[in-house]
mmCIF file of C-alpha atoms and ligand atoms in Angstrom:
data_model
loop_
_atom_site.group_PDB
_atom_site.id
_atom_site.type_symbol
_atom_site.label_atom_id
_atom_site.label_comp_id
_atom_site.label_asym_id
_atom_site.label_seq_id
_atom_site.Cartn_x
_atom_site.Cartn_y
_atom_site.Cartn_z
ATOM 1 C CA MET A 7 -27.310 9.322 8.194
ATOM 2 C CA LYS A 8 -26.042 7.717 5.024
ATOM 3 C CA GLU A 9 -26.251 3.617 4.708
ATOM 4 C CA ALA A 10 -22.880 2.077 4.515
ATOM 5 C CA ALA A 11 -22.667 0.695 0.862
ATOM 6 C CA MET A 12 -22.232 -3.046 1.034
ATOM 7 C CA ALA A 13 -21.464 -3.703 -2.585
ATOM 8 C CA ASN A 14 -18.702 -6.127 -3.626
ATOM 9 C CA THR A 15 -16.411 -5.593 -6.525
ATOM 10 C CA LYS A 16 -15.864 -8.351 -9.239
ATOM 11 C CA SER A 17 -13.326 -7.867 -11.960
ATOM 12 C CA THR A 18 -14.909 -6.359 -14.949
ATOM 13 C CA LYS A 19 -13.239 -5.729 -18.443
ATOM 14 C CA SER A 20 -11.547 -2.481 -18.295
ATOM 15 C CA ASN A 21 -11.450 0.498 -20.605
ATOM 16 C CA LEU A 22 -7.749 1.338 -19.438
ATOM 17 C CA THR A 23 -5.322 1.663 -22.130
ATOM 18 C CA LYS A 24 -2.866 -0.900 -22.976
ATOM 19 C CA GLU A 25 0.118 1.446 -21.703
ATOM 20 C CA LYS A 26 -1.677 2.099 -18.251
ATOM 21 C CA MET A 27 -2.374 -1.674 -17.679
ATOM 22 C CA LEU A 28 1.280 -2.582 -18.486
ATOM 23 C CA HIS A 29 2.342 0.095 -16.284
ATOM 24 C CA MET A 30 0.388 -1.089 -13.589
ATOM 25 C CA HIS A 31 1.595 -4.737 -13.866
ATOM 26 C CA ARG A 32 5.306 -3.352 -13.987
ATOM 27 C CA LEU A 33 4.747 -1.476 -10.743
ATOM 28 C CA MET A 34 3.450 -4.698 -9.128
ATOM 29 C CA LEU A 35 6.601 -6.647 -10.489
ATOM 30 C CA ASP A 36 8.658 -3.956 -8.856
ATOM 31 C CA ILE A 37 7.245 -4.305 -5.584
ATOM 32 C CA ARG A 38 7.779 -8.045 -5.723
ATOM 33 C CA ASN A 39 11.273 -7.781 -6.935
ATOM 34 C CA PHE A 40 12.131 -5.037 -4.615
ATOM 35 C CA ASP A 41 10.996 -6.626 -1.514
ATOM 36 C CA SER A 42 12.392 -9.979 -2.526
ATOM 37 C CA ARG A 43 15.769 -8.259 -3.087
ATOM 38 C CA VAL A 44 15.354 -6.658 0.131
ATOM 39 C CA ASN A 45 14.741 -9.676 1.864
ATOM 40 C CA LYS A 46 17.978 -11.127 0.631
ATOM 41 C CA LEU A 47 19.936 -8.382 1.932
ATOM 42 C CA VAL A 48 18.499 -8.486 5.264
ATOM 43 C CA ARG A 49 19.514 -12.080 5.434
ATOM 44 C CA LYS A 50 22.986 -10.896 4.725
ATOM 45 C CA GLY A 51 23.064 -8.496 7.675
ATOM 46 C CA MET A 52 22.952 -5.565 5.050
ATOM 47 C CA VAL A 53 19.867 -3.833 6.276
ATOM 48 C CA PRO A 54 19.696 -2.027 9.680
ATOM 49 C CA GLY A 55 16.305 -2.068 11.592
ATOM 50 C CA MET A 56 12.951 -4.021 10.920
ATOM 51 C CA THR A 57 11.639 -4.617 7.333
ATOM 52 C CA HIS A 58 7.821 -5.612 6.530
ATOM 53 C CA PHE A 59 7.301 -6.857 3.052
ATOM 54 C CA SER A 60 3.934 -6.652 1.130
ATOM 55 C CA ILE A 61 4.914 -9.573 -1.242
ATOM 56 C CA GLY A 62 1.256 -11.139 -2.145
ATOM 57 C CA GLU A 63 -0.454 -7.615 -1.516
ATOM 58 C CA GLU A 64 0.797 -5.934 -4.553
ATOM 59 C CA ALA A 65 -2.597 -5.328 -6.258
ATOM 60 C CA ALA A 66 -4.171 -3.855 -2.982
ATOM 61 C CA SER A 67 -1.593 -0.939 -3.369
ATOM 62 C CA VAL A 68 -1.295 -0.414 -6.993
ATOM 63 C CA GLY A 69 -4.926 -0.755 -7.965
ATOM 64 C CA ALA A 70 -5.645 2.167 -5.352
ATOM 65 C CA ILE A 71 -2.933 4.435 -6.155
ATOM 66 C CA ALA A 72 -3.289 4.099 -9.881
ATOM 67 C CA ALA A 73 -6.757 5.870 -9.367
ATOM 68 C CA ILE A 74 -5.328 8.966 -7.772
ATOM 69 C CA GLU A 75 -3.422 11.663 -9.535
ATOM 70 C CA LYS A 76 0.370 11.072 -8.871
ATOM 71 C CA GLY A 77 2.167 14.251 -8.112
ATOM 72 C CA PHE A 78 -1.046 16.012 -6.915
ATOM 73 C CA ASP A 79 -2.862 13.675 -4.447
ATOM 74 C CA MET A 80 -1.038 12.313 -1.097
ATOM 75 C CA ILE A 81 -0.914 9.233 0.653
ATOM 76 C CA THR A 82 -0.101 8.247 4.238
ATOM 77 C CA SER A 83 1.285 4.692 4.927
ATOM 78 C CA ASN A 84 2.357 2.427 7.774
ATOM 79 C CA HIS A 85 5.059 0.027 8.655
ATOM 80 C CA ARG A 86 4.396 -2.185 5.699
ATOM 81 C CA GLY A 87 4.941 0.715 3.169
ATOM 82 C CA HIS A 88 7.419 -0.261 0.480
ATOM 83 C CA GLY A 89 4.600 -1.355 -1.859
ATOM 84 C CA GLN A 90 2.818 1.956 -1.598
ATOM 85 C CA SER A 91 5.887 4.059 -2.160
ATOM 86 C CA ILE A 92 6.660 1.915 -5.130
ATOM 87 C CA ALA A 93 2.989 2.337 -6.606
ATOM 88 C CA LEU A 94 3.424 6.008 -6.083
ATOM 89 C CA GLU A 95 6.527 6.035 -8.240
ATOM 90 C CA ILE A 96 8.880 6.972 -5.434
ATOM 91 C CA ASP A 97 12.417 6.498 -6.765
ATOM 92 C CA ILE A 98 13.609 3.130 -5.953
ATOM 93 C CA ASN A 99 17.299 4.217 -5.905
ATOM 94 C CA GLY A 100 16.351 6.579 -3.138
ATOM 95 C CA MET A 101 14.187 4.038 -1.482
ATOM 96 C CA MET A 102 16.843 1.271 -1.433
ATOM 97 C CA ALA A 103 19.385 3.720 -0.151
ATOM 98 C CA GLU A 104 16.973 4.759 2.814
ATOM 99 C CA ILE A 105 16.371 1.061 3.665
ATOM 100 C CA MET A 106 20.214 0.606 3.905
ATOM 101 C CA GLY A 107 20.603 3.845 5.788
ATOM 102 C CA LYS A 108 22.591 5.696 3.153
ATOM 103 C CA ALA A 109 22.898 9.524 2.851
ATOM 104 C CA THR A 110 21.249 9.555 -0.750
ATOM 105 C CA GLY A 111 17.985 7.882 0.804
ATOM 106 C CA THR A 112 14.750 9.593 0.566
ATOM 107 C CA CYS A 113 15.104 10.696 3.992
ATOM 108 C CA LYS A 114 18.932 10.963 3.846
ATOM 109 C CA GLY A 115 19.099 7.507 5.681
ATOM 110 C CA LYS A 116 17.511 8.775 8.947
ATOM 111 C CA GLY A 117 14.402 7.013 8.363
ATOM 112 C CA GLY A 118 14.842 3.634 7.152
ATOM 113 C CA SER A 119 12.404 0.927 5.924
ATOM 114 C CA MET A 120 9.381 2.078 8.218
ATOM 115 C CA HIS A 121 9.722 5.790 7.643
ATOM 116 C CA ILE A 122 10.126 6.193 3.797
ATOM 117 C CA ALA A 123 8.710 9.682 2.945
ATOM 118 C CA ASP A 124 8.769 11.903 -0.309
ATOM 119 C CA LEU A 125 6.889 15.008 0.453
ATOM 120 C CA ASP A 126 7.356 16.366 -3.113
ATOM 121 C CA ASN A 127 5.792 13.166 -4.569
ATOM 122 C CA GLY A 128 2.877 13.094 -2.281
ATOM 123 C CA ASN A 129 4.230 10.428 0.153
ATOM 124 C CA LEU A 130 3.637 11.899 3.604
ATOM 125 C CA GLY A 131 5.310 9.372 5.306
ATOM 126 C CA ALA A 132 5.108 5.445 6.303
ATOM 127 C CA ASN A 133 4.760 5.055 9.910
ATOM 128 C CA GLY A 134 6.135 2.505 12.812
ATOM 129 C CA ILE A 135 3.300 3.497 14.947
ATOM 130 C CA VAL A 136 0.180 1.359 14.115
ATOM 131 C CA GLY A 137 -2.592 3.951 13.334
ATOM 132 C CA GLY A 138 0.033 6.641 13.286
ATOM 133 C CA GLY A 139 -0.831 7.901 9.668
ATOM 134 C CA MET A 140 -4.422 8.565 10.456
ATOM 135 C CA GLY A 141 -3.807 12.064 12.206
ATOM 136 C CA MET A 142 -1.403 12.931 9.659
ATOM 137 C CA ALA A 143 -3.930 12.022 6.941
ATOM 138 C CA ILE A 144 -6.878 14.179 8.244
ATOM 139 C CA GLY A 145 -4.450 17.164 9.070
ATOM 140 C CA ALA A 146 -3.266 17.123 5.335
ATOM 141 C CA ALA A 147 -7.082 16.718 4.152
ATOM 142 C CA LEU A 148 -8.033 19.611 6.307
ATOM 143 C CA THR A 149 -5.380 21.758 4.683
ATOM 144 C CA GLN A 150 -6.456 20.739 1.286
ATOM 145 C CA LYS A 151 -10.242 21.720 2.017
ATOM 146 C CA MET A 152 -9.410 24.952 3.658
ATOM 147 C CA LYS A 153 -6.797 25.793 0.863
ATOM 148 C CA LYS A 154 -9.447 24.434 -1.848
ATOM 149 C CA THR A 155 -6.426 22.657 -3.684
ATOM 150 C CA GLY A 156 -8.843 19.879 -4.961
ATOM 151 C CA LYS A 157 -6.317 17.314 -3.625
ATOM 152 C CA ILE A 158 -7.348 14.194 -1.724
ATOM 153 C CA VAL A 159 -5.568 12.030 0.640
ATOM 154 C CA VAL A 160 -5.466 8.234 0.938
ATOM 155 C CA CYS A 161 -4.721 6.974 4.396
ATOM 156 C CA PHE A 162 -3.459 3.124 4.206
ATOM 157 C CA PHE A 163 -3.380 1.024 7.305
ATOM 158 C CA GLY A 164 -3.835 -2.678 8.161
ATOM 159 C CA ASP A 165 -6.657 -4.652 9.844
ATOM 160 C CA GLY A 166 -4.702 -4.464 13.110
ATOM 161 C CA ALA A 167 -4.977 -0.641 13.076
ATOM 162 C CA VAL A 168 -8.777 -0.363 13.395
ATOM 163 C CA ASN A 169 -8.891 -0.966 17.072
ATOM 164 C CA GLU A 170 -6.422 1.882 17.865
ATOM 165 C CA GLY A 171 -8.327 5.017 19.501
ATOM 166 C CA THR A 172 -7.053 7.171 16.591
ATOM 167 C CA PHE A 173 -9.159 5.237 14.310
ATOM 168 C CA HIS A 174 -12.379 6.287 15.912
ATOM 169 C CA GLU A 175 -11.249 9.874 16.442
ATOM 170 C CA THR A 176 -9.995 10.473 12.949
ATOM 171 C CA LEU A 177 -12.955 8.780 11.174
ATOM 172 C CA ASN A 178 -15.390 10.843 13.354
ATOM 173 C CA MET A 179 -13.692 14.030 12.754
ATOM 174 C CA ALA A 180 -13.218 13.619 9.046
ATOM 175 C CA SER A 181 -16.799 12.905 8.648
ATOM 176 C CA ILE A 182 -18.116 16.021 10.888
ATOM 177 C CA TRP A 183 -15.735 18.071 8.773
ATOM 178 C CA LYS A 184 -16.409 16.246 5.522
ATOM 179 C CA LEU A 185 -12.799 15.999 4.783
ATOM 180 C CA PRO A 186 -11.160 14.677 1.588
ATOM 181 C CA VAL A 187 -9.724 11.637 2.705
ATOM 182 C CA ILE A 188 -10.009 7.862 1.846
ATOM 183 C CA PHE A 189 -9.343 5.468 4.800
ATOM 184 C CA TYR A 190 -8.151 2.490 3.256
ATOM 185 C CA SER A 191 -7.671 -0.786 5.498
ATOM 186 C CA ILE A 192 -5.609 -3.501 3.756
ATOM 187 C CA ASN A 193 -6.863 -6.599 5.625
ATOM 188 C CA ASN A 194 -4.327 -9.155 5.382
ATOM 189 C CA LEU A 195 -6.150 -11.159 7.989
ATOM 190 C CA TYR A 196 -3.492 -10.631 10.744
ATOM 191 C CA GLY A 197 -1.994 -8.225 12.935
ATOM 192 C CA ILE A 198 1.471 -10.103 13.518
ATOM 193 C CA SER A 199 0.032 -13.140 14.934
ATOM 194 C CA THR A 200 -3.356 -12.287 15.834
ATOM 195 C CA PRO A 201 -6.233 -13.190 13.452
ATOM 196 C CA ILE A 202 -8.349 -10.253 12.991
ATOM 197 C CA LYS A 203 -11.563 -12.503 13.494
ATOM 198 C CA GLU A 204 -10.441 -12.835 17.192
ATOM 199 C CA VAL A 205 -10.297 -9.234 17.912
ATOM 200 C CA ILE A 206 -13.515 -7.848 16.093
ATOM 201 C CA ASN A 207 -17.024 -9.030 16.733
ATOM 202 C CA ILE A 208 -18.276 -8.027 13.170
ATOM 203 C CA ASP A 209 -17.434 -9.774 9.980
ATOM 204 C CA TYR A 210 -15.560 -6.888 8.231
ATOM 205 C CA ASN A 211 -14.036 -3.582 9.195
ATOM 206 C CA TYR A 212 -15.605 -1.435 6.573
ATOM 207 C CA MET A 213 -18.908 -2.029 8.229
ATOM 208 C CA ARG A 214 -17.890 0.396 11.022
ATOM 209 C CA ALA A 215 -18.268 3.195 8.376
ATOM 210 C CA ALA A 216 -21.954 3.254 9.266
ATOM 211 C CA SER A 217 -20.953 4.558 12.731
ATOM 212 C CA TYR A 218 -19.421 7.679 11.382
ATOM 213 C CA GLY A 219 -22.183 8.322 8.699
ATOM 214 C CA ILE A 220 -19.908 7.874 5.952
ATOM 215 C CA PRO A 221 -19.930 5.187 3.018
ATOM 216 C CA GLY A 222 -18.033 1.868 3.571
ATOM 217 C CA HIS A 223 -16.936 -0.027 0.923
ATOM 218 C CA PHE A 224 -15.556 -3.648 0.465
ATOM 219 C CA ILE A 225 -13.194 -5.360 -2.015
ATOM 220 C CA GLU A 226 -13.713 -8.698 -1.351
ATOM 221 C CA ASP A 227 -10.777 -9.764 -3.729
ATOM 222 C CA GLY A 228 -8.117 -7.530 -3.120
ATOM 223 C CA ASN A 229 -5.795 -9.574 -5.132
ATOM 224 C CA ASP A 230 -7.728 -8.710 -8.310
ATOM 225 C CA LEU A 231 -6.015 -5.632 -9.630
ATOM 226 C CA MET A 232 -9.004 -4.425 -11.928
ATOM 227 C CA ALA A 233 -11.454 -4.922 -8.745
ATOM 228 C CA VAL A 234 -9.319 -2.675 -6.628
ATOM 229 C CA TYR A 235 -8.687 -0.051 -9.287
ATOM 230 C CA ASN A 236 -12.528 0.001 -10.406
ATOM 231 C CA LYS A 237 -13.690 0.460 -7.032
ATOM 232 C CA PHE A 238 -11.099 3.126 -6.208
ATOM 233 C CA GLU A 239 -11.877 5.052 -9.437
ATOM 234 C CA GLU A 240 -15.546 5.380 -8.095
ATOM 235 C CA ILE A 241 -14.510 6.382 -4.525
ATOM 236 C CA VAL A 242 -11.687 8.899 -5.641
ATOM 237 C CA LYS A 243 -14.576 10.692 -7.783
ATOM 238 C CA TYR A 244 -17.068 10.750 -4.916
ATOM 239 C CA VAL A 245 -14.326 12.040 -2.427
ATOM 240 C CA ARG A 246 -12.968 14.718 -5.001
ATOM 241 C CA GLU A 247 -16.411 16.090 -5.497
ATOM 242 C CA GLY A 248 -16.553 17.179 -1.788
ATOM 243 C CA ASN A 249 -18.725 14.670 -0.413
ATOM 244 C CA GLY A 250 -16.487 13.728 2.580
ATOM 245 C CA PRO A 251 -14.557 10.626 3.628
ATOM 246 C CA VAL A 252 -14.929 6.994 2.729
ATOM 247 C CA LEU A 253 -13.782 3.828 4.518
ATOM 248 C CA VAL A 254 -12.700 0.955 2.108
ATOM 249 C CA GLU A 255 -11.464 -2.409 3.144
ATOM 250 C CA ALA A 256 -9.629 -4.792 0.783
ATOM 251 C CA ILE A 257 -8.948 -8.429 1.674
ATOM 252 C CA THR A 258 -5.499 -9.710 0.644
ATOM 253 C CA TYR A 259 -2.768 -11.809 2.384
ATOM 254 C CA ARG A 260 1.097 -11.352 3.016
ATOM 255 C CA TRP A 261 3.197 -14.436 1.886
ATOM 256 C CA LEU A 262 6.107 -13.786 4.070
ATOM 257 C CA GLY A 263 6.122 -13.400 8.021
ATOM 258 C CA HIS A 264 5.020 -10.175 9.526
ATOM 259 C CA SER A 265 8.674 -8.881 9.610
ATOM 260 C CA THR A 266 11.918 -10.690 8.937
ATOM 261 C CA SER A 267 12.066 -11.725 12.404
ATOM 262 C CA ASP A 268 8.692 -13.838 12.342
ATOM 263 C CA PRO A 269 8.848 -17.613 11.679
ATOM 264 C CA GLY A 270 5.270 -17.468 11.059
ATOM 265 C CA LYS A 271 4.138 -20.440 13.212
ATOM 266 C CA TYR A 272 0.671 -19.100 13.720
ATOM 267 C CA ARG A 273 -0.177 -20.036 10.079
ATOM 268 C CA THR A 274 -0.361 -23.368 8.332
ATOM 269 C CA LYS A 275 1.640 -24.116 5.225
ATOM 270 C CA GLU A 276 -1.573 -25.019 3.574
ATOM 271 C CA GLU A 277 -3.061 -21.624 4.381
ATOM 272 C CA VAL A 278 -0.117 -19.892 2.846
ATOM 273 C CA ASP A 279 -0.111 -22.226 -0.307
ATOM 274 C CA GLU A 280 -3.930 -21.497 -0.795
ATOM 275 C CA TRP A 281 -3.322 -17.859 -0.880
ATOM 276 C CA LYS A 282 -0.149 -18.259 -3.234
ATOM 277 C CA LYS A 283 -2.725 -19.742 -5.759
ATOM 278 C CA LYS A 284 -4.375 -16.357 -5.744
ATOM 279 C CA ASP A 285 -1.207 -14.553 -6.794
ATOM 280 C CA PRO A 286 -2.130 -11.168 -7.862
ATOM 281 C CA ILE A 287 0.485 -10.765 -10.257
ATOM 282 C CA ALA A 288 0.234 -14.096 -11.973
ATOM 283 C CA ARG A 289 -3.547 -13.492 -12.122
ATOM 284 C CA PHE A 290 -3.073 -9.989 -13.769
ATOM 285 C CA ARG A 291 -0.673 -11.759 -16.331
ATOM 286 C CA ASP A 292 -3.164 -14.303 -17.346
ATOM 287 C CA TYR A 293 -5.746 -11.445 -17.667
ATOM 288 C CA LEU A 294 -3.531 -9.432 -20.065
ATOM 289 C CA ILE A 295 -2.672 -12.500 -22.185
ATOM 290 C CA GLU A 296 -6.171 -14.036 -22.226
ATOM 291 C CA ASN A 297 -7.734 -10.670 -23.326
ATOM 292 C CA LYS A 298 -4.892 -10.323 -25.891
ATOM 293 C CA ILE A 299 -3.728 -7.050 -24.375
ATOM 294 C CA ALA A 300 0.002 -8.267 -24.100
ATOM 295 C CA THR A 301 1.966 -11.315 -25.120
ATOM 296 C CA ALA A 302 3.935 -13.441 -22.634
ATOM 297 C CA LYS A 303 7.025 -12.267 -24.272
ATOM 298 C CA GLU A 304 6.174 -8.678 -23.655
ATOM 299 C CA LEU A 305 5.490 -9.441 -19.958
ATOM 300 C CA ASP A 306 8.701 -11.430 -19.406
ATOM 301 C CA GLU A 307 10.587 -8.416 -20.744
ATOM 302 C CA LEU A 308 8.644 -6.177 -18.351
ATOM 303 C CA ASN A 309 9.900 -8.340 -15.581
ATOM 304 C CA ASN A 310 13.470 -8.459 -16.739
ATOM 305 C CA ALA A 311 13.460 -4.629 -16.822
ATOM 306 C CA SER A 312 12.008 -4.508 -13.201
ATOM 307 C CA LEU A 313 14.645 -6.883 -11.995
ATOM 308 C CA GLU A 314 17.429 -4.801 -13.773
ATOM 309 C CA ALA A 315 16.243 -1.632 -12.335
ATOM 310 C CA VAL A 316 16.019 -3.287 -8.771
ATOM 311 C CA GLU A 317 19.610 -4.476 -9.137
ATOM 312 C CA GLU A 318 20.593 -0.792 -10.180
ATOM 313 C CA SER A 319 18.956 0.361 -6.865
ATOM 314 C CA VAL A 320 20.985 -2.192 -5.158
ATOM 315 C CA LYS A 321 24.261 -0.847 -6.818
ATOM 316 C CA PHE A 322 23.177 2.787 -6.231
ATOM 317 C CA ALA A 323 22.695 2.075 -2.459
ATOM 318 C CA LEU A 324 25.969 -0.022 -1.759
ATOM 319 C CA SER A 325 27.922 2.839 -3.756
ATOM 320 C CA SER A 326 26.298 5.729 -1.643
ATOM 321 C CA PRO A 327 28.053 7.133 1.354
ATOM 322 C CA GLU A 328 27.067 6.665 4.887
ATOM 323 C CA PRO A 329 25.324 9.979 6.466
ATOM 324 C CA THR A 330 27.838 12.152 8.135
ATOM 325 C CA LEU A 331 27.714 12.462 12.064
ATOM 326 C CA GLU A 332 26.974 16.252 11.433
ATOM 327 C CA SER A 333 23.812 15.353 9.454
ATOM 328 C CA ALA A 334 22.391 13.978 12.460
ATOM 329 C CA PHE A 335 21.488 17.488 13.656
ATOM 330 C CA GLU A 336 20.232 18.779 10.349
ATOM 331 C CA ASP A 337 16.624 18.624 9.193
ATOM 332 C CA ILE A 338 15.314 18.923 12.881
ATOM 333 C CA TYR A 339 13.577 22.330 12.808
ATOM 334 C CA ALA A 340 11.443 23.589 10.123
ATOM 335 C CA ASP A 341 13.242 26.632 8.250
HETATM 336 C C1 TPP B 430 0.732 1.814 18.534
HETATM 337 C C2 TPP B 430 1.396 0.390 18.193
HETATM 338 N N1 TPP B 430 1.101 -0.547 18.772
HETATM 339 C C3 TPP B 430 1.704 -1.746 18.677
HETATM 340 C C4 TPP B 430 2.676 -1.743 17.624
HETATM 341 C C5 TPP B 430 3.482 -3.138 17.292
HETATM 342 N N2 TPP B 430 2.979 -3.646 15.945
HETATM 343 C C6 TPP B 430 3.723 -3.363 14.936
HETATM 344 S S1 TPP B 430 2.901 -3.874 13.561
HETATM 345 C C7 TPP B 430 1.448 -4.492 14.422
HETATM 346 C C8 TPP B 430 0.534 -5.305 13.632
HETATM 347 C C9 TPP B 430 -0.210 -4.465 12.597
HETATM 348 O O1 TPP B 430 -1.101 -5.176 12.131
HETATM 349 P P1 TPP B 430 -1.886 -4.526 10.785
HETATM 350 O O2 TPP B 430 -2.327 -3.187 11.134
HETATM 351 O O3 TPP B 430 -2.986 -5.645 10.400
HETATM 352 O O4 TPP B 430 -0.772 -4.448 9.613
HETATM 353 P P2 TPP B 430 0.124 -5.736 8.964
HETATM 354 O O5 TPP B 430 1.399 -5.646 9.748
HETATM 355 O O6 TPP B 430 -0.698 -6.751 9.052
HETATM 356 O O7 TPP B 430 0.198 -5.208 7.398
HETATM 357 C C10 TPP B 430 1.845 -4.266 15.789
HETATM 358 C C11 TPP B 430 0.965 -4.561 16.882
HETATM 359 C C12 TPP B 430 3.012 -0.523 17.134
HETATM 360 N N3 TPP B 430 3.989 -0.423 15.998
HETATM 361 N N4 TPP B 430 2.455 0.463 17.374
HETATM 362 MG MG1 MG B 431 -2.755 -7.133 9.137
#
């Protein structure tokens, strides 16, 4: 049995091009601006259903997805999936329309915030069932292995999902079949109001990898974009080379409540403020400026462009039609 790898990852200077780094920064800005705008729309009663935001967790998604091949590899996501869809460059007009239940949405307005999917672009679906993406991920990974496509699957889930039975079943099955899948736990320290520390008796979830005979990796600072990217680059190579699955965990924090109906009484203001000081976007901005990769002006322009794109997506969604009644009976069976 392989030993679970215990190495932490610290941010190191990157060999990435300026273009790629700015693109990653832009994607983090898009996630924050998009979710902030959706939050305002929710408050105005313009969004049906529940929404979960990933503000504060941007680096954990962008750093991971930047290391896979977009338009080739695949992801599965969970209820907090806007950030992963944006990191995968799913069209934000289609996303905003989906969240507002419009016919032009990524799922024709039938899925909403928790079920954004775009199969053509590798997003096999967000999921309202905690742990629900895990079975889908190993099914997709088995297909890739049998068809020898060379594609890999990244299965995103929260810390709260690791006590679901499907976690054990899918990690075990992926291990014995050596499937090309990365199980990725974004640990934001809470499952709704439950601190993860109260419901596990080990320090971190990645340590469970040893039970399945697969490598476990830890990203202690999941708000450090380069640390996430560097670790994922290494893991993606390992999995793509046919070595089987990996479990990886990144520590981060959600700034807002669990969902829009959560006043967050179980966390102190001091705790939230401490985490805001570790803002992944502000830190990467400083990194780019300090290393003379970009100027403050360039980065401000990037943010303005991001804000404009988000406003465009709102206009697109608002001017889009509602789904027709007949469409409720379409797309139910495969052709
Ligand atoms: C099978 C199942 N059980 C319970 C729920 C209710 N629920 C929704 S989100 C959530 C917490 C998930 O926490 P975590 O996996 O850490 O993700 P986070 O919300 O922190 O990103 C729970 C218990 C659910 N949707 N599905
Ligand atoms: Mg959580």
